[in-house]
PDB file of C-alpha atoms in Angstrom:
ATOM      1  CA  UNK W  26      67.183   7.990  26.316  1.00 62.00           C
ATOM      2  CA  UNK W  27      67.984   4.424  26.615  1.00 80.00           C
ATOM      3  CA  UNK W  28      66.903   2.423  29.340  1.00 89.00           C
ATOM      4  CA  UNK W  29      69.713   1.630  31.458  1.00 93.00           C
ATOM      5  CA  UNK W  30      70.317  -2.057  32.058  1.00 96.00           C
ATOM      6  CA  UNK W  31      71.422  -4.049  34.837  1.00 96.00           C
ATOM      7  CA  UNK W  32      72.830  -7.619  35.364  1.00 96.00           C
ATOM      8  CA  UNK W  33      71.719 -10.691  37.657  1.00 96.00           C
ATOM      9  CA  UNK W  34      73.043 -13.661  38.709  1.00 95.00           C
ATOM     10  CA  UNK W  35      71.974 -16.511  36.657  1.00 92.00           C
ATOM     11  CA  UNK W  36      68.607 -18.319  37.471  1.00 92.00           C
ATOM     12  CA  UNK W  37      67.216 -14.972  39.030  1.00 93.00           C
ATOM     13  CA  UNK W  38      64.494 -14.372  36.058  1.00 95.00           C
ATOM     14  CA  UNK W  39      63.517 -17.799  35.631  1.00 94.00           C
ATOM     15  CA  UNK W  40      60.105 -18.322  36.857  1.00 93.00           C
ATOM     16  CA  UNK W  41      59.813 -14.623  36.869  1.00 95.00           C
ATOM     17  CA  UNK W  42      56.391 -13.321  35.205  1.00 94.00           C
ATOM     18  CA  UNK W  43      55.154  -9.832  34.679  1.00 96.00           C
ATOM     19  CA  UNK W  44      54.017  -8.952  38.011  1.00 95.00           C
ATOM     20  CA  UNK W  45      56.468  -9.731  40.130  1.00 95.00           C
ATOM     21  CA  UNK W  46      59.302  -7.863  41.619  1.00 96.00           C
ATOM     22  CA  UNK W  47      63.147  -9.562  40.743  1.00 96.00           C
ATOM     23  CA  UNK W  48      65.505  -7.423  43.424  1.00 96.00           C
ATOM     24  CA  UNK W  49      68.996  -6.318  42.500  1.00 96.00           C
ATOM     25  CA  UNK W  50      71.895  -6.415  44.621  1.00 95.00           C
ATOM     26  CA  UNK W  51      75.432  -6.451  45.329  1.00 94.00           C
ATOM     27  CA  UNK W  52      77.537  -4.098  42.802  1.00 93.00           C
ATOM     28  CA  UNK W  53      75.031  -3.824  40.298  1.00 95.00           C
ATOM     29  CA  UNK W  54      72.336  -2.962  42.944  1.00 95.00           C
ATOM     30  CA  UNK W  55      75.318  -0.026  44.891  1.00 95.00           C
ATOM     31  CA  UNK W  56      75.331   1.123  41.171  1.00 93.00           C
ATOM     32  CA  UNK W  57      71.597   1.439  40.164  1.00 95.00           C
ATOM     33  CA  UNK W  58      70.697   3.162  43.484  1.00 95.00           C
ATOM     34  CA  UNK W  59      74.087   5.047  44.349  1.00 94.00           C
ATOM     35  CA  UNK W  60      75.653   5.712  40.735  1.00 93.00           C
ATOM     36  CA  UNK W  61      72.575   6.031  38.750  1.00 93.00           C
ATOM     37  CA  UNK W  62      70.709   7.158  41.570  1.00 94.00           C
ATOM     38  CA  UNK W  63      67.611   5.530  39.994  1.00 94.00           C
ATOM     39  CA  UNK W  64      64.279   6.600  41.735  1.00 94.00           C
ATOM     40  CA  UNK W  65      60.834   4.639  42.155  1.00 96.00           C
ATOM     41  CA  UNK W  66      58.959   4.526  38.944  1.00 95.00           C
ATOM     42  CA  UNK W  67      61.699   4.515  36.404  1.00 95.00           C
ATOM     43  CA  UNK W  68      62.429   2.034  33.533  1.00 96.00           C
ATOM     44  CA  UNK W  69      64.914  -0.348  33.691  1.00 96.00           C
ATOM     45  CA  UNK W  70      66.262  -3.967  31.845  1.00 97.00           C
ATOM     46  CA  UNK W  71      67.141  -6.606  33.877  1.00 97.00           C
ATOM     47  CA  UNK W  72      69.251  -9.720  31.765  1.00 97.00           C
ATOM     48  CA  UNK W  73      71.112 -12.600  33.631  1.00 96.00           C
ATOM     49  CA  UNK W  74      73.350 -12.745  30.788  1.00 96.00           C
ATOM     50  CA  UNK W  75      72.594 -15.611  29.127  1.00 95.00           C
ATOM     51  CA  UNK W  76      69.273 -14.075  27.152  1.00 96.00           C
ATOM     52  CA  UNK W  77      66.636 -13.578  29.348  1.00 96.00           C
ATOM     53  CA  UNK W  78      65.728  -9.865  29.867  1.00 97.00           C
ATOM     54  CA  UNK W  79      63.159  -8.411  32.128  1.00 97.00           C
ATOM     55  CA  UNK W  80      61.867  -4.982  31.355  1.00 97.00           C
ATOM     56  CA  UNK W  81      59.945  -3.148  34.134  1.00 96.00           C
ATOM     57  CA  UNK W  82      59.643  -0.344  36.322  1.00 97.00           C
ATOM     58  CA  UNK W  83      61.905   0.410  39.985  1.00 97.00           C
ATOM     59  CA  UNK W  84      59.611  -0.445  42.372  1.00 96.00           C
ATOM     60  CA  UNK W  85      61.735   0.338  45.642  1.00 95.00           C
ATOM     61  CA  UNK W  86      65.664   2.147  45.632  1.00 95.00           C
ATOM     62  CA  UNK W  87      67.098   1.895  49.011  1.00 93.00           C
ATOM     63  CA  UNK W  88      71.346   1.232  49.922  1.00 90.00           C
ATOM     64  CA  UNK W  89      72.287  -1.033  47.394  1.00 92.00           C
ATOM     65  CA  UNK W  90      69.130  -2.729  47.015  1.00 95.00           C
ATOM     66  CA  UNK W  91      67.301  -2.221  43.865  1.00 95.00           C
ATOM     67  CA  UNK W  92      63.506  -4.179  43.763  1.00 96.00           C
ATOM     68  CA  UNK W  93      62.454  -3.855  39.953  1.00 97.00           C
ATOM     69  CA  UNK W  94      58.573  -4.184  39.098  1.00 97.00           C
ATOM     70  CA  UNK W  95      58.453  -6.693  35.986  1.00 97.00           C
ATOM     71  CA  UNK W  96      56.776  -5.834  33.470  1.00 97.00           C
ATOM     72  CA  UNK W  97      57.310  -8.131  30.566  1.00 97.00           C
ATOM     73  CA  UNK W  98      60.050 -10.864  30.355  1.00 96.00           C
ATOM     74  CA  UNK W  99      61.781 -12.398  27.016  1.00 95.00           C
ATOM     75  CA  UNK W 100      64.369 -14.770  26.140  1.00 94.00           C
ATOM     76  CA  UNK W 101      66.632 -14.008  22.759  1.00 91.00           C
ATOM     77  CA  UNK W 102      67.043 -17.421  21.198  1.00 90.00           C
ATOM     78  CA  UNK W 103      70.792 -18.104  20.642  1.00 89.00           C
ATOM     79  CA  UNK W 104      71.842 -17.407  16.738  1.00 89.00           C
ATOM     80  CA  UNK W 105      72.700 -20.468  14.322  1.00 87.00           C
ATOM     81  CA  UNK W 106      76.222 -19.637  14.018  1.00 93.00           C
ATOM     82  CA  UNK W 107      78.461 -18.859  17.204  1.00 96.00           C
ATOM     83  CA  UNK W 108      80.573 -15.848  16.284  1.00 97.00           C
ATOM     84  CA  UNK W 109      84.224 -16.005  18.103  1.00 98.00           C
ATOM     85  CA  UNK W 110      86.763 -13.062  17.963  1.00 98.00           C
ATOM     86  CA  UNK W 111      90.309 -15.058  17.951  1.00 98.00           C
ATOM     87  CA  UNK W 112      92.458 -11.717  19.001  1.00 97.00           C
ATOM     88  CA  UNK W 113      96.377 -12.157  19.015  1.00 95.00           C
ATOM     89  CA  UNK W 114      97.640 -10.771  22.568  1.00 94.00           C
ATOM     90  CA  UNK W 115      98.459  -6.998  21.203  1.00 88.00           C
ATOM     91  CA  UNK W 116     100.603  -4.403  23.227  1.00 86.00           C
ATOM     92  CA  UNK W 117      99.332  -1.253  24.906  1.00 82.00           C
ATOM     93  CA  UNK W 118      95.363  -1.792  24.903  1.00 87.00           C
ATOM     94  CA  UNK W 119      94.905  -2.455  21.637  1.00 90.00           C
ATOM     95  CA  UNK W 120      93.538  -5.572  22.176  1.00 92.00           C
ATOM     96  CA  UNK W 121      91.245  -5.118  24.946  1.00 94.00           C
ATOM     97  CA  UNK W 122      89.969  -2.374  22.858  1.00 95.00           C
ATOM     98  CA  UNK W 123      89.456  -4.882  20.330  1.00 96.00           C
ATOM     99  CA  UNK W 124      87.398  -7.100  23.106  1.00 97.00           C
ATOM    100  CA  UNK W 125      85.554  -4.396  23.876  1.00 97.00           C
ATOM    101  CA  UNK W 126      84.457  -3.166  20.196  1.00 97.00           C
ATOM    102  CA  UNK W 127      83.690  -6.847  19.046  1.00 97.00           C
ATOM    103  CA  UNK W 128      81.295  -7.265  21.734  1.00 98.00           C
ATOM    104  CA  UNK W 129      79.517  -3.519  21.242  1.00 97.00           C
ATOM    105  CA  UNK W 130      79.111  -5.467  17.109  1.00 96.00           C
ATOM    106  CA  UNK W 131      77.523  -8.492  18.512  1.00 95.00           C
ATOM    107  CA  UNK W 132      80.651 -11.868  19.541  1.00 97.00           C
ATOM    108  CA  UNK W 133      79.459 -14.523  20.864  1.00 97.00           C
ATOM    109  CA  UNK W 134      82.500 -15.601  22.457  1.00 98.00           C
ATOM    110  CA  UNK W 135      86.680 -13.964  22.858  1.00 98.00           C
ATOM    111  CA  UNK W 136      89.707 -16.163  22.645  1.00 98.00           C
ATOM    112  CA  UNK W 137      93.184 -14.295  23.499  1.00 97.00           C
ATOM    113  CA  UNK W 138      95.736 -16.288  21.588  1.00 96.00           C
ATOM    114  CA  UNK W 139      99.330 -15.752  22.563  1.00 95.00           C
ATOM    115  CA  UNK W 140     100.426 -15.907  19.123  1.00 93.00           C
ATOM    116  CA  UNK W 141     104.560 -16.477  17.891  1.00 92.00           C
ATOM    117  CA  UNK W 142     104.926 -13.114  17.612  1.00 89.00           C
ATOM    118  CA  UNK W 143     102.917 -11.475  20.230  1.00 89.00           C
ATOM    119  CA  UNK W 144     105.238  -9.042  21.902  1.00 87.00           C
ATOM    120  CA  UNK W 145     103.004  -9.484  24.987  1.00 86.00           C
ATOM    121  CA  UNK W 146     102.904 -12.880  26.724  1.00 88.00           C
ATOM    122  CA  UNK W 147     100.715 -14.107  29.892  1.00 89.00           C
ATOM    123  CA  UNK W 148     102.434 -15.715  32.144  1.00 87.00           C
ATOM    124  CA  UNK W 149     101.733 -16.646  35.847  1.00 84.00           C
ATOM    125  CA  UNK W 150      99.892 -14.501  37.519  1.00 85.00           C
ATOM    126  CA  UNK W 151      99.921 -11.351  35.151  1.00 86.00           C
ATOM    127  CA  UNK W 152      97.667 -14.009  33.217  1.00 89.00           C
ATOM    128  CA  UNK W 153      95.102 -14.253  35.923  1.00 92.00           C
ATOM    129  CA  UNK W 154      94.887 -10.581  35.769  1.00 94.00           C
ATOM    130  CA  UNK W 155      94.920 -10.221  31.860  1.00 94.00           C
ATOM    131  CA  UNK W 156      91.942 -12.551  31.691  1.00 96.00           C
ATOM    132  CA  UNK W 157      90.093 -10.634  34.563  1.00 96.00           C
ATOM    133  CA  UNK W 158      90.512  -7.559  33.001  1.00 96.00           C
ATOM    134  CA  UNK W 159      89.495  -8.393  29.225  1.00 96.00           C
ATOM    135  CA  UNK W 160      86.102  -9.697  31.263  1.00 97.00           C
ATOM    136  CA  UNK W 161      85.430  -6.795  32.970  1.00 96.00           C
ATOM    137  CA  UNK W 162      86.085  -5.097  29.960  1.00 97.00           C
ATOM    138  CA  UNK W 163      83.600  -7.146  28.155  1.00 98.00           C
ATOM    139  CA  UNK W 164      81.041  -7.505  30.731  1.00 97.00           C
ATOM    140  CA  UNK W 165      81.096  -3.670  30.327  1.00 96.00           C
ATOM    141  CA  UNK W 166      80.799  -2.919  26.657  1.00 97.00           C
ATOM    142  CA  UNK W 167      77.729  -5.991  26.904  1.00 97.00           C
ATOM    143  CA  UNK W 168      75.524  -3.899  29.518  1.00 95.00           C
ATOM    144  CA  UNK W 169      76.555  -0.454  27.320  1.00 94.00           C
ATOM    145  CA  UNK W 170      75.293  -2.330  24.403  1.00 94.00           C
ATOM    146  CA  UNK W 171      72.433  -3.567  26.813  1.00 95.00           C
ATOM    147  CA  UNK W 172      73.129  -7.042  25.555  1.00 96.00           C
ATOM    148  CA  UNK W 173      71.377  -9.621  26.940  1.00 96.00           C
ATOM    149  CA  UNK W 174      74.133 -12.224  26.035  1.00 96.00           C
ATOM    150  CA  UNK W 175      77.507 -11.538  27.661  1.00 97.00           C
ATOM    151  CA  UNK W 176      80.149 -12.731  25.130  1.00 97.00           C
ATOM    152  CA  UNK W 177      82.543 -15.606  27.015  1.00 97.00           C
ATOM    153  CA  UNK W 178      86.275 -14.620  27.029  1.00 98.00           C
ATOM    154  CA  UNK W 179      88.003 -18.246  27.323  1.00 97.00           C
ATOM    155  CA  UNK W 180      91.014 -18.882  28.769  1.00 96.00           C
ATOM    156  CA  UNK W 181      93.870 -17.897  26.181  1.00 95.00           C
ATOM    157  CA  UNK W 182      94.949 -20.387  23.517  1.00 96.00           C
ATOM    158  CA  UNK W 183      98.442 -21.432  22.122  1.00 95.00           C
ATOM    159  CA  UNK W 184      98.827 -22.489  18.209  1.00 95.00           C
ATOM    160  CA  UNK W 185      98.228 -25.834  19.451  1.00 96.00           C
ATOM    161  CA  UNK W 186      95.261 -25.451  21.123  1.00 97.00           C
ATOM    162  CA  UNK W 187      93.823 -23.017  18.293  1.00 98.00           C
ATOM    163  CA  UNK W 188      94.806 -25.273  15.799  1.00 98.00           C
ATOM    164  CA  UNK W 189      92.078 -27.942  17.115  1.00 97.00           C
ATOM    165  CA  UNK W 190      90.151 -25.211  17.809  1.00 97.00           C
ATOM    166  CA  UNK W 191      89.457 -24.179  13.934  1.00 98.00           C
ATOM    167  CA  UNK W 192      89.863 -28.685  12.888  1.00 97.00           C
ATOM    168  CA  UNK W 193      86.623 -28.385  14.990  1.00 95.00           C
ATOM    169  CA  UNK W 194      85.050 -25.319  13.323  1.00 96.00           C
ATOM    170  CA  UNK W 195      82.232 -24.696  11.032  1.00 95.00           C
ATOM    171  CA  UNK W 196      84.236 -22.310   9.495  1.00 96.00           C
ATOM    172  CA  UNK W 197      87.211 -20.314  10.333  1.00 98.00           C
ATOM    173  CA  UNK W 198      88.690 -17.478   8.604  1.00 98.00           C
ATOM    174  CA  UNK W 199      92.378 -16.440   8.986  1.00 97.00           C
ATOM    175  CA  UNK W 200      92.130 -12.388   8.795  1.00 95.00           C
ATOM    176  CA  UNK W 201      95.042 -11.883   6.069  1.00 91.00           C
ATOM    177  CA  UNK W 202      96.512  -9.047   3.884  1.00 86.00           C
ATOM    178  CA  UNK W 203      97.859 -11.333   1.159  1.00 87.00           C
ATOM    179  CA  UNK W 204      94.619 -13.531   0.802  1.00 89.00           C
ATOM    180  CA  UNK W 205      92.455 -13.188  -2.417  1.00 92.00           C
ATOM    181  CA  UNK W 206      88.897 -13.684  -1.736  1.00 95.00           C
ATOM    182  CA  UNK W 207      86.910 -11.446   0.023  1.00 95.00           C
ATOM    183  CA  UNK W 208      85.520 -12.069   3.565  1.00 95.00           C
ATOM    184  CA  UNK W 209      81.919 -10.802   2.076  1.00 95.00           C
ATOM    185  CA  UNK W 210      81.999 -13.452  -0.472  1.00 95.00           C
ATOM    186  CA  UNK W 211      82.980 -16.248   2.214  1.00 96.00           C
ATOM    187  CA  UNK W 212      80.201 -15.107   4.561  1.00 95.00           C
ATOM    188  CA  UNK W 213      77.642 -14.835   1.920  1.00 93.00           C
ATOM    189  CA  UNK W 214      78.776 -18.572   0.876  1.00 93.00           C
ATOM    190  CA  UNK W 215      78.168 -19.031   4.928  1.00 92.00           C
ATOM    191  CA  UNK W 216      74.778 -17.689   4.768  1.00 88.00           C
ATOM    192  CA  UNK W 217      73.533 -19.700   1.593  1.00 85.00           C
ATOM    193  CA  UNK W 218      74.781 -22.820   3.340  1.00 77.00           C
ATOM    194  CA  UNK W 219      71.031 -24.336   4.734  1.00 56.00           C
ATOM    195  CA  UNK W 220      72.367 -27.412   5.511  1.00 62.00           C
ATOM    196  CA  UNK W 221      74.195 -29.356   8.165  1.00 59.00           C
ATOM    197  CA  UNK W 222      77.624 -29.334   8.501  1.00 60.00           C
ATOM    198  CA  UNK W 223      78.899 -32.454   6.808  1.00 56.00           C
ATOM    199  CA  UNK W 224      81.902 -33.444   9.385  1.00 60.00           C
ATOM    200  CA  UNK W 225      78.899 -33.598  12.333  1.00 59.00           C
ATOM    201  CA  UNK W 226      75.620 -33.241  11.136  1.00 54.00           C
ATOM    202  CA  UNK W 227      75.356 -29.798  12.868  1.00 61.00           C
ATOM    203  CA  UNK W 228      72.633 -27.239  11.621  1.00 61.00           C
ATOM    204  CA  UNK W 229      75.044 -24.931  14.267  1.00 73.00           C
ATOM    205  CA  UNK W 230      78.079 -24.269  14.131  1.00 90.00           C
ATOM    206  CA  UNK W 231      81.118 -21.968  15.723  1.00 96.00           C
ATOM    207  CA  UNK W 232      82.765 -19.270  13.415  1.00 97.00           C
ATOM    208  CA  UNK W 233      85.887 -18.297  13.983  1.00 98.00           C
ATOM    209  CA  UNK W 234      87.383 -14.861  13.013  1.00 98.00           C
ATOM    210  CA  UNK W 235      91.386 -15.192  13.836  1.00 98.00           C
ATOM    211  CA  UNK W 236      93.434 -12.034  14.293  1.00 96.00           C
ATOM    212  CA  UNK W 237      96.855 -11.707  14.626  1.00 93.00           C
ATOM    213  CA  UNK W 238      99.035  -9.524  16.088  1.00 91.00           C
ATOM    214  CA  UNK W 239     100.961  -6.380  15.196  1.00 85.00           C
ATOM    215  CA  UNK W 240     104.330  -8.243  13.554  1.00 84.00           C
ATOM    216  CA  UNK W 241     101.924 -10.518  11.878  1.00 88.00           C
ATOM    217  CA  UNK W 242     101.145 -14.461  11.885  1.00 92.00           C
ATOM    218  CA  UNK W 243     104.196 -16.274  11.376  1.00 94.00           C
ATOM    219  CA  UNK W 244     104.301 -18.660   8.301  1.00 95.00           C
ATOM    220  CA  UNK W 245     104.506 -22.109  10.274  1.00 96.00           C
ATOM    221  CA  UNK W 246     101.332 -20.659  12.162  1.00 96.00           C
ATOM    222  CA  UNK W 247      99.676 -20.014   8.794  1.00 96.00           C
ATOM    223  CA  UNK W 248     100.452 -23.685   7.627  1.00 96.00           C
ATOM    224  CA  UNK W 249      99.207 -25.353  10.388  1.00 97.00           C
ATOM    225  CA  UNK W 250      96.027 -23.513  10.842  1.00 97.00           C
ATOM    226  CA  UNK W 251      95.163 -23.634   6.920  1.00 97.00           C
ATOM    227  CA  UNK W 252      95.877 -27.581   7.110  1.00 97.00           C
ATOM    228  CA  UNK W 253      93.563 -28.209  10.179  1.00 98.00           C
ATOM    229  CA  UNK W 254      90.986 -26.120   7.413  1.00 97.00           C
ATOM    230  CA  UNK W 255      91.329 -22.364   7.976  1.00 97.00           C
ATOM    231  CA  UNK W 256      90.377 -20.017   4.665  1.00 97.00           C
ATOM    232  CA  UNK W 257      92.163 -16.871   3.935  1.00 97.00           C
ATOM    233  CA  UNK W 258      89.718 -13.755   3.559  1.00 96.00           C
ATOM    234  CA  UNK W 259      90.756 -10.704   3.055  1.00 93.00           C
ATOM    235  CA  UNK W 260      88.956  -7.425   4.595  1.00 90.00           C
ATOM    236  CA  UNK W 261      88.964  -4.777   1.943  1.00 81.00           C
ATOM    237  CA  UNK W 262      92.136  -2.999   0.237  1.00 81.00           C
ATOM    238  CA  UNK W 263      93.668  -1.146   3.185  1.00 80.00           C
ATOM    239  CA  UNK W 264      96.199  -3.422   6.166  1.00 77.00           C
ATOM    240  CA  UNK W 265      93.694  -2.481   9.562  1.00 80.00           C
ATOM    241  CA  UNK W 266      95.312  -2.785  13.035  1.00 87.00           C
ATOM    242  CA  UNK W 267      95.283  -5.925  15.453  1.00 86.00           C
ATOM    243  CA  UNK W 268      92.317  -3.714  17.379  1.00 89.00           C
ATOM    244  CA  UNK W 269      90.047  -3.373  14.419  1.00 92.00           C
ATOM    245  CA  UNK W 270      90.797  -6.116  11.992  1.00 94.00           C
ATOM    246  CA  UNK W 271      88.116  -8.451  14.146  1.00 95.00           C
ATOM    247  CA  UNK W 272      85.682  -5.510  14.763  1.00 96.00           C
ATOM    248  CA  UNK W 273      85.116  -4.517  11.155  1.00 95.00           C
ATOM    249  CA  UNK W 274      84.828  -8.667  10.172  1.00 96.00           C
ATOM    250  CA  UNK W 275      82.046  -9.253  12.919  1.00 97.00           C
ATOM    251  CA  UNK W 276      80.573  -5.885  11.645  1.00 96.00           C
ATOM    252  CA  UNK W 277      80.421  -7.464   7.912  1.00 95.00           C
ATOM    253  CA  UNK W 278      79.259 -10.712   9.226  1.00 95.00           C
ATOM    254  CA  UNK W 279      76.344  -9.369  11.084  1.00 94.00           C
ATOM    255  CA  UNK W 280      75.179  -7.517   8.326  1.00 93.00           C
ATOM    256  CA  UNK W 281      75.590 -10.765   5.955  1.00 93.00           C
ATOM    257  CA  UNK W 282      73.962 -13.312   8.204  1.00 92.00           C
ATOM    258  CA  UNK W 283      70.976 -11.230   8.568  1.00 88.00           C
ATOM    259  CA  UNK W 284      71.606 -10.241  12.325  1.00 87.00           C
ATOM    260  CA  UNK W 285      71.381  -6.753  12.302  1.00 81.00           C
ATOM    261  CA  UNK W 286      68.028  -6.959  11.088  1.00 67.00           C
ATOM    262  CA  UNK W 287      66.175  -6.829  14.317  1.00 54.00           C
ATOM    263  CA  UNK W 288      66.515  -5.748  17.704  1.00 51.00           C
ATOM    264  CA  UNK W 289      67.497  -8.518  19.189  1.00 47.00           C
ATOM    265  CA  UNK W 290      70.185  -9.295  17.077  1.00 44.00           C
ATOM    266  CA  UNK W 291      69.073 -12.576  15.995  1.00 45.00           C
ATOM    267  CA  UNK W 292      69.618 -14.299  12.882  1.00 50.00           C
ATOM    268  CA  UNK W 293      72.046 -16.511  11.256  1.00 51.00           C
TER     269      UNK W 293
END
C-alpha cells in the first residue's frame, strides 16, 4: 500500500534534516489524524509542493495536529521542458476531468482558455469559482498521484493572450484532427533537440499542448496561433474528446522525453 502523502505550506521542509520532526496542521493535519486516522509509527510523505518531499514516520497524532518523524528528505529537480495543458473551457466536467487526468500523467502547469466556441464562458464571479475549483481539483489528483510538484492552473486566457503565449513558446502544438504529422514524431524531434532554443538562448523551455473545445477551434483562431508559430500534430487515427485529447498527448510526451523512466518523473 502506498504511503499516503500530505501537503505543507511552502518553506516548512527547508532546513529540515532526517531527525527532526516537521508538524502538520490545518486541513491537511484534521485529515491525516481525523480522516486517515493515522496512528504513531506509520509512514507518511510530506511535499510543500514545489519538490521537496520528506519521508518519515508519525511521531505524535493528536486533533488536527500531525508531528511527522523525518526520515530522509529530497528535492526532484524541475524537468528541462515545462509541460502546459492549454484546455478549451468544455461543458459538464469534461474539462476539469481533463485537469485532473493531465496532472495524474505528469503537467507542469493548466491554462483554461475560453476559446470562440466554448459553450461555457467565465465571467464575474462564476470565474472566481471556476478557477477555485479546477485547483482544488488539481491539488487533489497531485497528492493522489503523491506528486511532489503541484501543477499551476493560471488564470484563464483569451486568443489574445494565448496567442503570445505560444510567440513565447519552445514549442507549441495545436491538438488537430486534420493535421498530418504525428505528435510522436514532433516530440521525438523535441527530444533530439540538445541545444538552446535559438529565439533566447534557453536550454529550457515551456511546451504547450492546446486543446480545444467540443465545436472545435475556429479557423481565425487556427491562423493566428499557427502565425505566432504553433505546429499541427495529430494524435492517432480516431477524433478524442476535449477531456482526453490533452491527457493522452502528455501521456505520449512523457514516454518520449524520457520521464517516465524513473520515479520521480524526471527527465526531459
Amino acid at each position: 500500500m502506498s504511503r499516503p502523502l500530505f501537503y505543507v505550506p511552502a518553506g516548512a521542509l527547508d532546513g529540515v534534516e532526517p531527525g527532526g520532526v516537521v508538524t502538520v496542521e490545518g486541513a491537511e493535519g484534521r485529515h491525516a489524524v481525523t480522516v486517515r486516522r493515522l496512528a504513531p509509527g506509520e509512514g507518511v510523505d510530506l511535499s510543500d509542493g514545489a519538490g521537496s518531499r520528506a519521508v518519515g514516520t508519525v511521531a505524535t497524532a493528536e486533533g488536527s495536529s500531525l508531528g511527522v518523524a523525518v526520515e530522509t528528505v529530497s528535492h526532484e529537480e524541475a524537468p528541462r521542458f515545462r509541460l502546459v495543458l492549454v484546455q478549451a473551457l468544455a461543458k459538464g466536467d469534461r474539462d476539469e476531468l481533463a485537469a485532473e487526468m493531465a496532472t495524474e500523467l505528469g503537467v507542469d502547469a493548466i491554462i483554461p482558455w475560453q476559446a470562440e466556441r466554448s459553450i461555457v464562458r467565465w465571467k464575474g464571479e462564476r470565474a472566481g469559482k471556476a478557477l477555485a475549483k479546477w485547483r482544488s481539483v488539481v491539488l487533489a489528483a497531485a497528492k493522489q498521484a503523491r506528486r511532489a510538484r503541484v501543477p499551476e492552473v493560471e488564470e484563464a486566457h483569451d486568443g489574445a493572450q494565448l496567442t503570445r503565449r505560444i510567440a513565447q513558446a519552445r514549442l507549441a502544438v495545436v491538438l488537430h484532427e486534420e493535421a498530418t504529422e504525428p505528435l510522436s514524431v514532433v516530440l521525438d524531434r523535441l527530444a533530439g533537440d540538445a541545444g538552446a532554443d535559438p529565439r533566447t538562448g534557453e536550454e529550457r523551455g515551456e511546451v504547450l499542448f492546446i486543446v480545444g473545445p467540443e465545436g472545435g477551434i475556429s479557423p481565425s483562431e487556427l491562423e493566428r496561433f499557427t502565425t505566432a508559430g504553433a505546429c499541427l500534430a495529430l494524435l492517432g487515427p480516431h477524433v478524442l474528446r476535449s477531456s482526453t485529447a490533452g491527457p493522452a498527448a502528455l501521456a505520449l510526451a512523457g514516454d518520449r522525453l524520457g520521464r517516465w523512466g524513473g520515479r520521480d518523473g524526471r527527465g526531459t
